[in-house]
Coordinates of C-alpha atoms in Angstrom, one line a residue:
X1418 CA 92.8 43.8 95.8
X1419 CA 89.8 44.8 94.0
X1420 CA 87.2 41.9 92.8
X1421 CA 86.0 44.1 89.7
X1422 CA 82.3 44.0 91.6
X1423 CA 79.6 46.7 91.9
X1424 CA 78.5 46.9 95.9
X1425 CA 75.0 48.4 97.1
X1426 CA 74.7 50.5 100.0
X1427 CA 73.6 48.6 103.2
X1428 CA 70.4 50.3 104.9
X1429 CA 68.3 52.9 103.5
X1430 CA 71.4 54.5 101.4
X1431 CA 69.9 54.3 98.1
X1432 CA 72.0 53.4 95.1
X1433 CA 72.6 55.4 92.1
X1434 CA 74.2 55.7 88.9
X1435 CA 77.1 57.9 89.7
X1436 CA 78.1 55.5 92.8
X1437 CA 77.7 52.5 89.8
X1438 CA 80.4 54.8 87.8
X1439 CA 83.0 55.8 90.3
X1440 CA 82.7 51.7 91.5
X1441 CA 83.4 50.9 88.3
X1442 CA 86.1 53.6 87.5
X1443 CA 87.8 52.0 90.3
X1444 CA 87.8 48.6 89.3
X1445 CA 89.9 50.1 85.9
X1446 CA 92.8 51.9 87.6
X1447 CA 95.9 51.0 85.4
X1448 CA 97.8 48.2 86.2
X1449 CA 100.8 48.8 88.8
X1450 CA 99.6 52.3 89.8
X1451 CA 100.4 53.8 93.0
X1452 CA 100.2 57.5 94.4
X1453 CA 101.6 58.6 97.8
X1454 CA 98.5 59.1 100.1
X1455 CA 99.3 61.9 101.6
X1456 CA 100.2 63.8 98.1
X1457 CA 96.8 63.4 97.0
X1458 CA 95.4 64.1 100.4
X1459 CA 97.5 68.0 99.9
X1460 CA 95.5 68.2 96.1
X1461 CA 92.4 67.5 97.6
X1462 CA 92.7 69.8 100.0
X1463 CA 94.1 72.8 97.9
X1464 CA 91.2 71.7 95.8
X1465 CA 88.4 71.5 98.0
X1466 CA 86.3 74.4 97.3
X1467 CA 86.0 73.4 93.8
X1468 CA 84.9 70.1 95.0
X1469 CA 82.6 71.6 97.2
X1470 CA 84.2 70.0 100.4
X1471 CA 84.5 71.7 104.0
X1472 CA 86.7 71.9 105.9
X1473 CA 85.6 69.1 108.2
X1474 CA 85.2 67.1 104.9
X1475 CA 89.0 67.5 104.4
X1476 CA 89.5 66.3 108.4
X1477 CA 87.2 63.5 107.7
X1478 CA 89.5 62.1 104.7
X1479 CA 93.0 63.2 106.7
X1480 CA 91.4 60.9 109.5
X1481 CA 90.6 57.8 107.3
X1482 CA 94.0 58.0 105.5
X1483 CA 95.5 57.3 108.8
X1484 CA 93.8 53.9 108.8
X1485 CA 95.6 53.0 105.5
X1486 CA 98.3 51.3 106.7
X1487 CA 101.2 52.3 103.9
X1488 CA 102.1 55.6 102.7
X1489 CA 101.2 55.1 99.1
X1490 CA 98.2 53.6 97.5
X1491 CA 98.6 50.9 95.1
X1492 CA 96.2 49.4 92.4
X1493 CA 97.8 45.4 93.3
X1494 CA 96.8 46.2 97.3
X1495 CA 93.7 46.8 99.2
X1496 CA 92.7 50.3 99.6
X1497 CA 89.8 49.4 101.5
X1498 CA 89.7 51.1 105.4
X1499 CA 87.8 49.5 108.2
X1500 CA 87.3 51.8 111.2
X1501 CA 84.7 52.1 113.8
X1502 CA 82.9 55.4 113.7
X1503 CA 84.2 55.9 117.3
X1504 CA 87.7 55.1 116.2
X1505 CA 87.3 57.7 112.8
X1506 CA 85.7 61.2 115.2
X1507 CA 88.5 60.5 117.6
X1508 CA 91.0 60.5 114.7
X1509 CA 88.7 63.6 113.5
X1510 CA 89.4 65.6 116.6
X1511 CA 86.8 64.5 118.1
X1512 CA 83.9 65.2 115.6
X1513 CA 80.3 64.5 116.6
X1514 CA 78.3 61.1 115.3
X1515 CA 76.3 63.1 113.1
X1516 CA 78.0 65.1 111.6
X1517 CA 81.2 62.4 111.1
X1518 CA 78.3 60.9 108.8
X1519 CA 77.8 63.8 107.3
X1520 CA 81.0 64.6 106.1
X1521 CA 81.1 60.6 104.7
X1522 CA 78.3 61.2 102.9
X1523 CA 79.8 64.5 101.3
X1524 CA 83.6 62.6 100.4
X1525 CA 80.8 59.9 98.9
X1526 CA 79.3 62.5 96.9
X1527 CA 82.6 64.2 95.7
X1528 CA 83.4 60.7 94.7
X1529 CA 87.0 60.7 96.7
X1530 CA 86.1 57.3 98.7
X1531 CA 83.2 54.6 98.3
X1532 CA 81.4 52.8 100.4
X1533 CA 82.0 48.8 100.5
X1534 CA 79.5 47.7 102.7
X1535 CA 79.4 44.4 104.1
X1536 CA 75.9 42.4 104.6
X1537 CA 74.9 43.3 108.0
X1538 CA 76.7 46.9 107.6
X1539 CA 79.5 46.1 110.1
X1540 CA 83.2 47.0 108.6
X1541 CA 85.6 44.8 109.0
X1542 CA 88.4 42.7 107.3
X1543 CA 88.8 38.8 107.1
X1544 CA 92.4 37.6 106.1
X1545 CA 94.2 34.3 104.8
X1546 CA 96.1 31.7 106.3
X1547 CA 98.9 34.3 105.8
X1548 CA 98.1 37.3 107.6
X1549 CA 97.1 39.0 104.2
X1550 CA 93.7 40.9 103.8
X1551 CA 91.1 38.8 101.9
X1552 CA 88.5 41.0 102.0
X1553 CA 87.4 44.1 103.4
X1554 CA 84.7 45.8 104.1
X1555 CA 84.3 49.7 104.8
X1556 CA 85.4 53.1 102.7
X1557 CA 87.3 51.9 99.7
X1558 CA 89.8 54.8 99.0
X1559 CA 90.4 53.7 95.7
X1560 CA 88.8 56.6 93.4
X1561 CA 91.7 58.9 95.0
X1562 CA 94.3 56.7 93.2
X1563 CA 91.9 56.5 90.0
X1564 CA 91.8 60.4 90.4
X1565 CA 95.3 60.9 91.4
X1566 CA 96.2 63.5 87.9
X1567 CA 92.6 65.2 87.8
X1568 CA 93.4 66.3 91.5
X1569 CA 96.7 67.3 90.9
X1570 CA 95.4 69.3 87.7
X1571 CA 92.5 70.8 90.0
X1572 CA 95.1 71.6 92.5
X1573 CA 96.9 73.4 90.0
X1574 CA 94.7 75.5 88.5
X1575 CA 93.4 76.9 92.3
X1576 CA 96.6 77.5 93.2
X1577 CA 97.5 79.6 89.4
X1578 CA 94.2 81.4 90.3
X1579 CA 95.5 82.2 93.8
X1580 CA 98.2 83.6 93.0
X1581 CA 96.6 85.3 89.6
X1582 CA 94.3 87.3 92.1
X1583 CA 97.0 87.9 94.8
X1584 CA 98.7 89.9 91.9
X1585 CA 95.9 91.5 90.1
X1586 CA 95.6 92.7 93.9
X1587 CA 99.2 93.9 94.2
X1588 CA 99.5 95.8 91.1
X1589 CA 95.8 97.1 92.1
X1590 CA 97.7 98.3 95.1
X1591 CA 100.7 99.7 93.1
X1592 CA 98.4 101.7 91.0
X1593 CA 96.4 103.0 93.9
X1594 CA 99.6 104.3 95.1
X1595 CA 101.4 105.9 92.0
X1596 CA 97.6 107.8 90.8
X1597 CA 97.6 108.9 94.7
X1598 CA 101.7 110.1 94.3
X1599 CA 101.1 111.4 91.2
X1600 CA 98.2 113.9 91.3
X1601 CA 99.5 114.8 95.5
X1602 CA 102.8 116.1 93.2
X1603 CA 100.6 117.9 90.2
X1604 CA 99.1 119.9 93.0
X1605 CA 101.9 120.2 94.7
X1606 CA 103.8 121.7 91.6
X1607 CA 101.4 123.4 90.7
X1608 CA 100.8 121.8 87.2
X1609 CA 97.9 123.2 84.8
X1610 CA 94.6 121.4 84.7
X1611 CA 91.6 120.1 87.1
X1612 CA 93.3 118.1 89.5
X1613 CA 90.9 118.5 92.1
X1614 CA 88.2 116.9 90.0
X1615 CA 90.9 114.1 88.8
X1616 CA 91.1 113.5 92.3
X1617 CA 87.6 113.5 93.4
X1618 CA 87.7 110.3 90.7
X1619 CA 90.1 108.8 92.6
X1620 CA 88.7 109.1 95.6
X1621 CA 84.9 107.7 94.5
X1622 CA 87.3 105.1 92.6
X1623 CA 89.1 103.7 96.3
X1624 CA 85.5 104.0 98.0
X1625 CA 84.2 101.3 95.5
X1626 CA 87.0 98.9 97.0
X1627 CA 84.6 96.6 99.2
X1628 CA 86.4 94.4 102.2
X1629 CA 86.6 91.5 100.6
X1630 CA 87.1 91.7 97.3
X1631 CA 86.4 89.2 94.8
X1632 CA 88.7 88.6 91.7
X1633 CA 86.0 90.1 89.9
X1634 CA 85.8 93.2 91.6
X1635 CA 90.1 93.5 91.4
X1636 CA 90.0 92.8 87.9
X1637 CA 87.3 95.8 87.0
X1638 CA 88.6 98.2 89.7
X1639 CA 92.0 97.9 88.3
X1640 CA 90.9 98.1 84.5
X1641 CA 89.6 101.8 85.9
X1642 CA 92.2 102.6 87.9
X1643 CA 95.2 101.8 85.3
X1644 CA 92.6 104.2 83.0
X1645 CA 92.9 106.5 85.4
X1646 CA 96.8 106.6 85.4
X1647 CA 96.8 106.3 81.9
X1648 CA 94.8 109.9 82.3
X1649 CA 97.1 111.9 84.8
X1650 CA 100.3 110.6 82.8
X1651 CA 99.0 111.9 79.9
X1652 CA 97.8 114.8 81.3
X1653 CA 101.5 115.5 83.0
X1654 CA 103.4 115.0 80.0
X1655 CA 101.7 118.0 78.2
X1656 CA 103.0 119.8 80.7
X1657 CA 106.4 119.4 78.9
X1658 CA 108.7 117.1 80.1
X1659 CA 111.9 120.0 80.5
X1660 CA 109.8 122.0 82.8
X1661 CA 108.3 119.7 84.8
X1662 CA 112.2 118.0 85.5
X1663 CA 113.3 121.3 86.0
X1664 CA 110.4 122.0 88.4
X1665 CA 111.2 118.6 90.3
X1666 CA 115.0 119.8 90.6
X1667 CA 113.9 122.5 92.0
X1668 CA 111.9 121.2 94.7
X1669 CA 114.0 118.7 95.4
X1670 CA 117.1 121.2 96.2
X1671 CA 114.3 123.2 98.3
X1672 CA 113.5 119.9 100.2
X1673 CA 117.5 119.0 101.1
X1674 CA 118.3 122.7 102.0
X1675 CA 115.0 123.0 104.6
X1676 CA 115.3 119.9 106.8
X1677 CA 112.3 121.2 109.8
X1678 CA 109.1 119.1 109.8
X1679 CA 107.1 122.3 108.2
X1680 CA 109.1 121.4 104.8
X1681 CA 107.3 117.5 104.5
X1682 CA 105.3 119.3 101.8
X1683 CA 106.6 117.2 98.9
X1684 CA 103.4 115.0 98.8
X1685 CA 100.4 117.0 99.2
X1686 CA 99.5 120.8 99.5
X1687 CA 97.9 120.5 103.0
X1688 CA 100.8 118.5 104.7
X1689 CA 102.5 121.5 106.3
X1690 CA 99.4 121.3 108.6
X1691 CA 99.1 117.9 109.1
X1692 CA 102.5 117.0 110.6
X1693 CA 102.0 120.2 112.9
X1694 CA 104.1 122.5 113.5
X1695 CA 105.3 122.5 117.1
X1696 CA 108.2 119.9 116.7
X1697 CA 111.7 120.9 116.3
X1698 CA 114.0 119.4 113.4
X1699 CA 115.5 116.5 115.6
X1700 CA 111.8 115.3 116.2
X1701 CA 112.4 113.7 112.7
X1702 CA 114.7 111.3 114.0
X1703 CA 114.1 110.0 117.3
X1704 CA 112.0 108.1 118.6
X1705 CA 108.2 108.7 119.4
X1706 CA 108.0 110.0 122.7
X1707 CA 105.3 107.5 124.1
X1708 CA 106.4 104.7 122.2
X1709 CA 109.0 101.8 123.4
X1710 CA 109.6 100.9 120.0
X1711 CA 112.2 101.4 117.3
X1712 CA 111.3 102.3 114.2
X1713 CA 112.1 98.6 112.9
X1714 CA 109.4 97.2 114.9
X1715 CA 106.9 99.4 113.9
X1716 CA 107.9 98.3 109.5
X1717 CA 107.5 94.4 110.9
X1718 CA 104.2 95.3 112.5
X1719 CA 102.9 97.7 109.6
X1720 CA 104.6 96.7 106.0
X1721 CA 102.7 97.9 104.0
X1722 CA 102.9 101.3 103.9
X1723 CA 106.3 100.8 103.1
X1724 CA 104.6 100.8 99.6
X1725 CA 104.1 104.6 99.9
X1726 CA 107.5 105.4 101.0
X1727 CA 109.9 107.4 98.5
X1728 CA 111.1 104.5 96.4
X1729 CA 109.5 101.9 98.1
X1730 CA 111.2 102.0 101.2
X1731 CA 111.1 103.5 105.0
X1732 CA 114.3 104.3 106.7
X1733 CA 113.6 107.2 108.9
X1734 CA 110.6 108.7 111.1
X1735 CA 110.6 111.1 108.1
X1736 CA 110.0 108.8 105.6
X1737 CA 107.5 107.2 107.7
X1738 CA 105.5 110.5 108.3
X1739 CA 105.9 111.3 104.3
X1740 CA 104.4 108.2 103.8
X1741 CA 101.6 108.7 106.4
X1742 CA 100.4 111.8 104.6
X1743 CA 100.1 110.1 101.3
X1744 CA 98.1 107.1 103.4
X1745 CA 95.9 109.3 104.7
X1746 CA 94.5 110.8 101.4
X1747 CA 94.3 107.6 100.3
X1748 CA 92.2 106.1 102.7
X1749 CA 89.9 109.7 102.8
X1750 CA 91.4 110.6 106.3
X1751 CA 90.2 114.1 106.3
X1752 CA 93.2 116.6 106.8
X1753 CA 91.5 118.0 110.0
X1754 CA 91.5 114.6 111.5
X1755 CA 95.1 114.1 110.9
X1756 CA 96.0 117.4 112.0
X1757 CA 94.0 116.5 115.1
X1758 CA 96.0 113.5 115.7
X1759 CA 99.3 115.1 115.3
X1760 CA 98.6 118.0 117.5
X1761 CA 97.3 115.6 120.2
X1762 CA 100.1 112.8 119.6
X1763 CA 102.6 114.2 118.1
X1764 CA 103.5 113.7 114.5
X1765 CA 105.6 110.2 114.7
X1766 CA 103.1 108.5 116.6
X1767 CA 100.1 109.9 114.5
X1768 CA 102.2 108.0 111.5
X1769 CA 102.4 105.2 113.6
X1770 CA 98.5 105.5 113.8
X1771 CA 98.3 105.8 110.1
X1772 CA 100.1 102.9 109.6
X1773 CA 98.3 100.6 112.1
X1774 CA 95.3 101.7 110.6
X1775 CA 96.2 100.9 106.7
X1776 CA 97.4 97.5 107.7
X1777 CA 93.7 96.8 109.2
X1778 CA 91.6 99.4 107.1
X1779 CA 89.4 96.4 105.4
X1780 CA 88.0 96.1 108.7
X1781 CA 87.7 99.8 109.5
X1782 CA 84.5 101.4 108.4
X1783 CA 86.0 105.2 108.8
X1784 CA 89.2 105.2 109.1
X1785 CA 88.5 108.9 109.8
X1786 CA 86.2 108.3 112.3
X1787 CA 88.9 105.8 113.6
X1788 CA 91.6 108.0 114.1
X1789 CA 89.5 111.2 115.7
X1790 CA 88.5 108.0 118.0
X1791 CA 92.1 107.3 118.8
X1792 CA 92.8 111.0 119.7
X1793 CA 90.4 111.3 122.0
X1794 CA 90.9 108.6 123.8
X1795 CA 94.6 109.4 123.6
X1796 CA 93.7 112.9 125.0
X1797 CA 92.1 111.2 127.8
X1798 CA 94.8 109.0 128.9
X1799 CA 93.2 105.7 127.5
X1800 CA 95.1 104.7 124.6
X1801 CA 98.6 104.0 123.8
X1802 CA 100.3 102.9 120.7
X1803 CA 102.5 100.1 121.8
X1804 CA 99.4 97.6 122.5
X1805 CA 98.4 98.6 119.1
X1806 CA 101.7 98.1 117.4
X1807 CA 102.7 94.8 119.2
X1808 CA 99.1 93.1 118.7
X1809 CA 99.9 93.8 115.0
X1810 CA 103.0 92.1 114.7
X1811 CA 101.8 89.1 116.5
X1812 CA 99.1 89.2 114.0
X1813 CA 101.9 89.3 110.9
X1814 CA 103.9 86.7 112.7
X1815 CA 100.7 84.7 112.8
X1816 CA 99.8 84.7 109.1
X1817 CA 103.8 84.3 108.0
X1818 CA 103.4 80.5 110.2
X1819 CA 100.1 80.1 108.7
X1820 CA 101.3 80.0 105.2
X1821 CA 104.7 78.5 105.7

């Protein structure tokens, strides 16, 4: 139980004002109070970058937790651990001396434990004549129970910020796609006005997309960008809404009646070269020659450019090269590239490519450069795609355990 006293730190540790405080906070936690240990232990870490802790901070606290003998921490019991440093780093997987104290002093600091220091500096517990802890001396763990609701609120927040960025970077994502769908089918259909130009935009628009992203740079790049679909909507509807559905119809009866790869023209003027032209119709619909894969694997291992598949989906090899046209204007794969790597690897496996490549493209500097890369060393006999395509679903698998 608490004594309602303020302790100074044994040894050089100076004392200040803000240890006097969190002392004292914890001397006032209501009456009967008690938190699960390990609930708070999840705030704090969900929390931890806004209370400036590491990562071997958070290990640090998991570790003394385990000392505390009951699941929950109450306000009538002693919260007050006692281990050794040796028994805390092995608990701490096997953290150094130094840096164990490090990480103390940091918890200190964040004022999420406090230090009870006995005279002489040892920590220890003396108990009654029943077995019951008198008085203890080591990290009192109290100012997590006094803080229980602030670090459930601060947990809170980072995760509504989370996810606030993980869908400011979706719909980013979604309007990447329908500007790049969009002006591929003005050109296409030959629709009146300077789509070359509008594209250009687009194009300088997806360079400014650096790796890593802050929510920042989402939030600004997806102001432009939903500008810039504002534009070619606007700029297709003048058009006349008749003509251009009557235009689509058209096209669209064109598409079903011509079912060779030369027809996969419905995205982008220069796709008739870029799938290549050698392939017979049935090519659509098997397998890649090279590849022991189905097509199913490849959509576990590459998901996202199911995205820039016709309605969101990818059933076939066709859809799949559809889509890999429309992924490679967007990531500024140069045509000749792609034609390169369908002529050299055929057109299912250059979508394959394409696909492998958009799933890792903020860690690709060129993806152009990238691919040429990949069809040279394919021309050589030194690259295939199932190594590719299987280290990438062992790479999805391993984020989908990492966030269960």
């Amino acid at each position: 139980m608490h004594t309602g006293s303020v302790t100074t730190p044994f040894g050089r540790r100076s004392m200040t004002l803000a240890l006097v405080k969190r002392q004292v906070a914890a001397t006032e936690i209501k009456q009967g109070k008690s938190v699960d240990k390990w609930k708070v232990f999840r705030d704090v870490a969900e929390a931890r970058e806004t209370l400036s802790l590491q990562d071997r901070s958070v290990a640090v606290l998991d570790a003394l937790l385990t000392f505390h003998p009951s699941n929950e921490l109450r306000q009538d019991k002693s919260t007050v651990v006692f281990p050794s440093n040796a028994q805390l780093a092995l608990r701490a997987h096997g953290i150094a001396g130094a840096t164990l104290r490090r990480h103390l002093a940091i918890l200190v600091d964040a004022g999420l434990i406090v230090r009870k220091d006995s005279a002489n500096g040892k920590r220890f517990a003396r108990k009654d004549s029943h077995g019951e802890i008198e008085t203890a001396f080591g990290f009192d763990l109290s100012p997590l129970l006094a803080r229980a609701e602030e670090l459930a609120l601060m947990a809170q927040e980072v995760v509504a910020a989370r996810t606030a960025f993980r869908r400011a970077k979706e719909t980013l994502t979604i309007y990447r796609r329908d500007v790049r769908k969009l002006i591929s089918a003005a050109i296409e259909e030959g629709a009146e006005g300077d789509w070359q130009s509008i594209e250009d935009t687009y194009l300088d628009l997806t360079a400014r997309i650096p790796r890593s992203p802050s929510r920042a740079d989402v939030d600004d790049l997806l102001d432009e960008m939903q500008l810039l679909y504002a534009e070619v909507v606007s700029r297709l509807e003048t058009q006349g809404e008749t003509e251009f559905n009557s235009t689509n119809a058209a096209h669209d009866e064109r598409h079903i009646q011509n079912s060779k790869p030369e027809s996969i023209n419905e995205l982008e003027p220069s796709s008739r070269k870029e799938q290549g032209g050698k392939s017979g119709g049935n090519s659509l619909l098997r397998r890649p020659a090279n590849a022991s894969f189905p097509i199913g694997i490849v959509m576990k291992a590459c998901p996202q450019i199911c995205d820039y598949g016709s309605g969101g989906a990818i059933g076939s090899w066709r859809d799949l090269m559809s889509a890999a046209v429309v992924v490679r204007s967007m990531l500024g794969v140069s045509p000749s590239a792609y034609q390169e790597a369908c002529q050299v690897m055929g057109p299912e496996n250059a979508a394959v490519a394409m696909a492998c490549i958009l799933e890792r493209a903020n860690l690709i500097n060129s993806p152009g450069g990238y691919l040429r890369d990949l069809s040279r060393r394919w021309e050589r006999g030194e690259f295939s795609l199932g190594p590719m395509v299987m280290a990438q679903l062992r790479a999805n698998n391993g984020d989908t355990v990492r966030r269960a």
